[in-house]
XYZ file of N, CA and C in Angstrom:
300
model
N 2.207 -44.097 26.737
C 1.544 -42.897 27.203
C 1.801 -41.767 26.198
N 0.757 -41.061 25.817
C 0.922 -39.954 24.871
C 1.423 -38.709 25.601
N 2.083 -37.832 24.854
C 2.645 -36.609 25.424
C 2.785 -35.578 24.320
N 3.175 -34.347 24.697
C 3.400 -33.306 23.700
C 4.604 -32.463 24.105
N 5.181 -31.773 23.110
C 6.285 -30.847 23.318
C 5.894 -29.500 22.724
N 6.169 -28.410 23.447
C 5.829 -27.067 22.999
C 7.113 -26.299 22.759
N 7.259 -25.681 21.577
C 8.472 -24.934 21.302
C 8.443 -24.243 19.957
N 9.638 -23.984 19.408
C 9.784 -23.271 18.140
C 10.859 -23.917 17.279
N 10.753 -23.708 15.969
C 11.737 -24.207 15.012
C 12.898 -23.220 14.940
N 14.127 -23.743 15.103
C 15.331 -22.912 15.040
C 16.079 -23.055 13.720
N 15.968 -24.204 13.098
C 16.715 -24.430 11.864
C 16.062 -25.505 11.019
N 16.275 -25.416 9.713
C 15.727 -26.394 8.761
C 16.797 -26.693 7.718
N 16.957 -27.962 7.397
C 17.849 -28.385 6.323
C 17.057 -29.272 5.373
N 17.079 -28.936 4.089
C 16.403 -29.729 3.071
C 17.466 -30.265 2.126
N 17.440 -31.578 1.886
C 18.472 -32.252 1.110
C 17.983 -32.567 -0.301
N 18.932 -32.760 -1.222
C 18.622 -33.043 -2.626
C 17.804 -34.326 -2.778
N 17.954 -35.277 -1.866
C 17.204 -36.525 -1.960
C 15.780 -36.411 -1.400
N 15.401 -35.195 -0.940
C 14.057 -34.971 -0.422
C 13.936 -35.030 1.089
N 14.995 -35.465 1.763
C 14.958 -35.509 3.222
C 14.904 -34.094 3.792
N 14.266 -33.950 4.952
C 14.157 -32.662 5.633
C 14.511 -32.874 7.101
N 15.391 -32.039 7.635
C 15.716 -32.046 9.066
C 15.249 -30.734 9.676
N 14.670 -30.825 10.863
C 14.167 -29.649 11.571
C 14.749 -29.649 12.981
N 15.335 -28.516 13.403
C 15.798 -28.338 14.781
C 14.677 -27.666 15.556
N 14.185 -28.360 16.582
C 13.027 -27.906 17.363
C 13.476 -27.594 18.783
N 13.308 -26.324 19.199
C 13.707 -25.880 20.535
C 12.533 -26.023 21.498
N 12.761 -26.733 22.593
C 11.734 -26.922 23.623
C 12.424 -27.222 24.945
N 11.845 -26.747 26.015
C 12.341 -27.042 27.362
C 13.859 -26.905 27.479
N 14.408 -25.813 26.944
C 15.846 -25.506 27.016
C 16.742 -26.527 26.327
N 16.208 -27.239 25.339
C 17.043 -28.144 24.546
C 16.570 -28.131 23.097
N 17.423 -28.630 22.210
C 17.095 -28.710 20.787
C 17.019 -30.182 20.399
N 15.904 -30.555 19.780
C 15.716 -31.911 19.279
C 15.631 -31.852 17.764
N 16.299 -32.781 17.101
C 16.271 -32.813 15.637
C 15.249 -33.855 15.192
N 14.319 -33.416 14.348
C 13.351 -34.326 13.735
C 13.668 -34.404 12.256
N 13.463 -35.583 11.669
C 13.835 -35.782 10.278
C 12.752 -36.546 9.541
N 12.418 -36.033 8.363
C 11.594 -36.790 7.426
C 12.536 -37.381 6.390
N 12.331 -38.642 6.048
C 13.105 -39.277 4.991
C 12.151 -40.052 4.092
N 12.431 -40.016 2.798
C 11.627 -40.801 1.867
C 11.870 -42.296 2.070
N 12.925 -42.634 2.802
C 13.211 -44.026 3.156
C 12.414 -44.364 4.412
N 11.267 -45.004 4.236
C 10.358 -45.268 5.358
C 10.925 -46.254 6.376
N 12.029 -46.927 6.062
C 12.616 -47.874 7.007
C 13.460 -47.188 8.083
N 13.716 -45.889 7.919
C 14.524 -45.161 8.914
C 13.785 -45.083 10.232
N 14.504 -45.295 11.306
C 13.911 -45.186 12.640
C 13.587 -43.726 12.941
N 12.539 -43.502 13.689
C 12.115 -42.164 14.107
C 11.845 -41.252 12.915
N 11.305 -41.808 11.852
C 10.978 -41.018 10.668
C 9.735 -40.180 10.965
N 9.858 -38.861 10.835
C 8.764 -37.925 11.089
C 7.902 -37.839 9.830
N 6.581 -37.796 9.941
C 5.733 -37.711 8.740
C 6.038 -36.464 7.902
N 6.021 -36.623 6.589
C 6.379 -35.541 5.673
C 5.501 -34.309 5.872
N 4.185 -34.494 5.983
C 3.267 -33.355 6.124
C 3.561 -32.555 7.381
N 3.851 -33.236 8.484
C 4.159 -32.533 9.734
C 5.517 -31.835 9.641
N 6.486 -32.485 9.015
C 7.817 -31.884 8.866
C 7.755 -30.620 8.015
N 7.002 -30.661 6.921
C 6.868 -29.479 6.068
C 6.158 -28.344 6.806
N 5.155 -28.675 7.624
C 4.471 -27.644 8.406
C 5.422 -27.025 9.426
N 6.228 -27.850 10.079
C 7.222 -27.325 11.020
C 8.207 -26.410 10.301
N 8.711 -26.849 9.154
C 9.702 -26.073 8.404
C 9.149 -24.716 7.993
N 7.862 -24.650 7.707
C 7.262 -23.391 7.247
C 7.206 -22.328 8.336
N 7.427 -22.702 9.603
C 7.352 -21.735 10.700
C 8.702 -21.108 11.029
N 9.759 -21.488 10.319
C 11.090 -20.925 10.579
C 11.065 -19.410 10.409
N 11.695 -18.696 11.331
C 11.801 -17.228 11.299
C 10.447 -16.540 11.415
N 9.547 -17.142 12.174
C 8.246 -16.519 12.442
C 8.010 -16.516 13.947
N 6.960 -15.849 14.374
C 6.561 -15.863 15.780
C 5.487 -16.919 16.005
N 5.702 -18.089 15.410
C 4.762 -19.192 15.543
C 5.349 -20.220 16.498
N 4.582 -20.590 17.512
C 4.974 -21.660 18.415
C 4.225 -22.923 18.003
N 4.828 -24.057 18.274
C 4.296 -25.334 17.833
C 4.179 -26.264 19.029
N 3.107 -27.023 19.061
C 2.993 -28.112 20.011
C 2.906 -29.394 19.198
N 3.843 -30.307 19.441
C 3.878 -31.585 18.738
C 3.293 -32.643 19.665
N 2.314 -33.373 19.168
C 1.667 -34.417 19.954
C 2.155 -35.788 19.484
N 2.488 -36.645 20.440
C 2.988 -37.985 20.168
C 2.018 -39.011 20.743
N 1.860 -40.119 20.032
C 0.991 -41.196 20.488
C 1.681 -42.096 21.488
N 0.954 -43.110 21.943
C 1.491 -44.063 22.915
C 2.744 -44.771 22.408
N 2.858 -44.916 21.089
C 4.014 -45.590 20.501
C 5.203 -44.653 20.296
N 5.066 -43.368 20.665
C 6.142 -42.401 20.531
C 6.211 -41.726 19.177
N 5.327 -42.093 18.257
C 5.295 -41.468 16.937
C 4.415 -40.221 16.964
N 4.799 -39.187 16.220
C 3.987 -37.961 16.208
C 2.626 -38.221 15.574
N 1.578 -37.627 16.174
C 0.222 -37.807 15.661
C -0.298 -36.545 14.990
N 0.023 -35.382 15.550
C -0.406 -34.114 14.955
C 0.333 -32.966 15.625
N 0.197 -31.771 15.023
C 0.797 -30.576 15.602
C -0.259 -29.487 15.687
N -0.040 -28.545 16.594
C -0.865 -27.346 16.700
C 0.064 -26.149 16.608
N -0.340 -25.154 15.816
C 0.435 -23.931 15.640
C -0.312 -22.776 16.285
N 0.432 -21.886 16.919
C -0.184 -20.686 17.480
C 0.839 -19.560 17.523
N 0.348 -18.350 17.542
C 1.230 -17.193 17.627
C 1.843 -17.156 19.018
N 3.149 -16.946 19.071
C 3.842 -16.880 20.355
C 3.566 -15.537 21.020
N 3.368 -15.568 22.306
C 3.196 -14.341 23.075
C 4.573 -13.843 23.475
N 4.794 -12.534 23.361
C 6.070 -11.942 23.747
C 5.801 -10.921 24.840
N 5.692 -11.414 26.073
C 5.384 -10.533 27.201
C 6.454 -9.483 27.417
N 7.723 -9.829 27.167
C 8.803 -8.863 27.350
C 8.654 -7.681 26.406
N 8.244 -7.946 25.158
C 8.066 -6.872 24.193
C 6.972 -5.920 24.658
N 5.880 -6.475 25.175
C 4.788 -5.638 25.665
C 5.259 -4.736 26.799
N 6.078 -5.275 27.717
C 6.601 -4.476 28.817
C 7.479 -3.345 28.297
N 8.321 -3.633 27.303
C 9.189 -2.604 26.734
C 8.366 -1.505 26.076
N 7.303 -1.889 25.373
C 6.468 -0.897 24.713
C 5.795 0.014 25.743
N 5.360 -0.542 26.857
C 4.727 0.250 27.903
C 5.733 1.233 28.481
N 6.941 0.760 28.746
C 7.975 1.635 29.298
C 8.306 2.769 28.332
N 8.403 2.478 27.027
C 8.694 3.514 26.041
C 7.566 4.536 25.987
N 6.326 4.088 26.080
C 5.186 4.997 26.057
C 5.213 5.936 27.259
N 5.518 5.384 28.434
C 5.530 6.231 29.620
C 6.682 7.236 29.564
N 7.798 6.849 28.972
C 8.928 7.774 28.824
C 8.551 8.906 27.877
N 7.881 8.574 26.777
C 7.468 9.597 25.814
C 6.483 10.576 26.439
N 5.581 10.062 27.282
C 4.596 10.935 27.915
C 5.253 11.892 28.904
N 6.336 11.432 29.555
C 7.016 12.268 30.536
C 7.816 13.379 29.873
N 8.217 13.214 28.623
C 9.074 14.195 27.938
C 8.344 15.455 27.601
């Protein structure tokens, strides 16, 4: 059965041998995904998807990772994260300024 995970990248490690590890935060947990040039490694994440994930570090980009029936990632979708709390704070600051 196919499924997806929605979250953000918290950390990236790039190694001299070309391997890339990405810490992906979703559903109150962190999952580590890894690309390795050694294709025999289990749970090897595709290089193109790993590089796209890594490029979102320290941004307001949220990612949805889609997995196929076999559990391997098929594609990702990137979108700007909504920050509802920030909007509420801005409204409160505006109303305070108007009252002054």
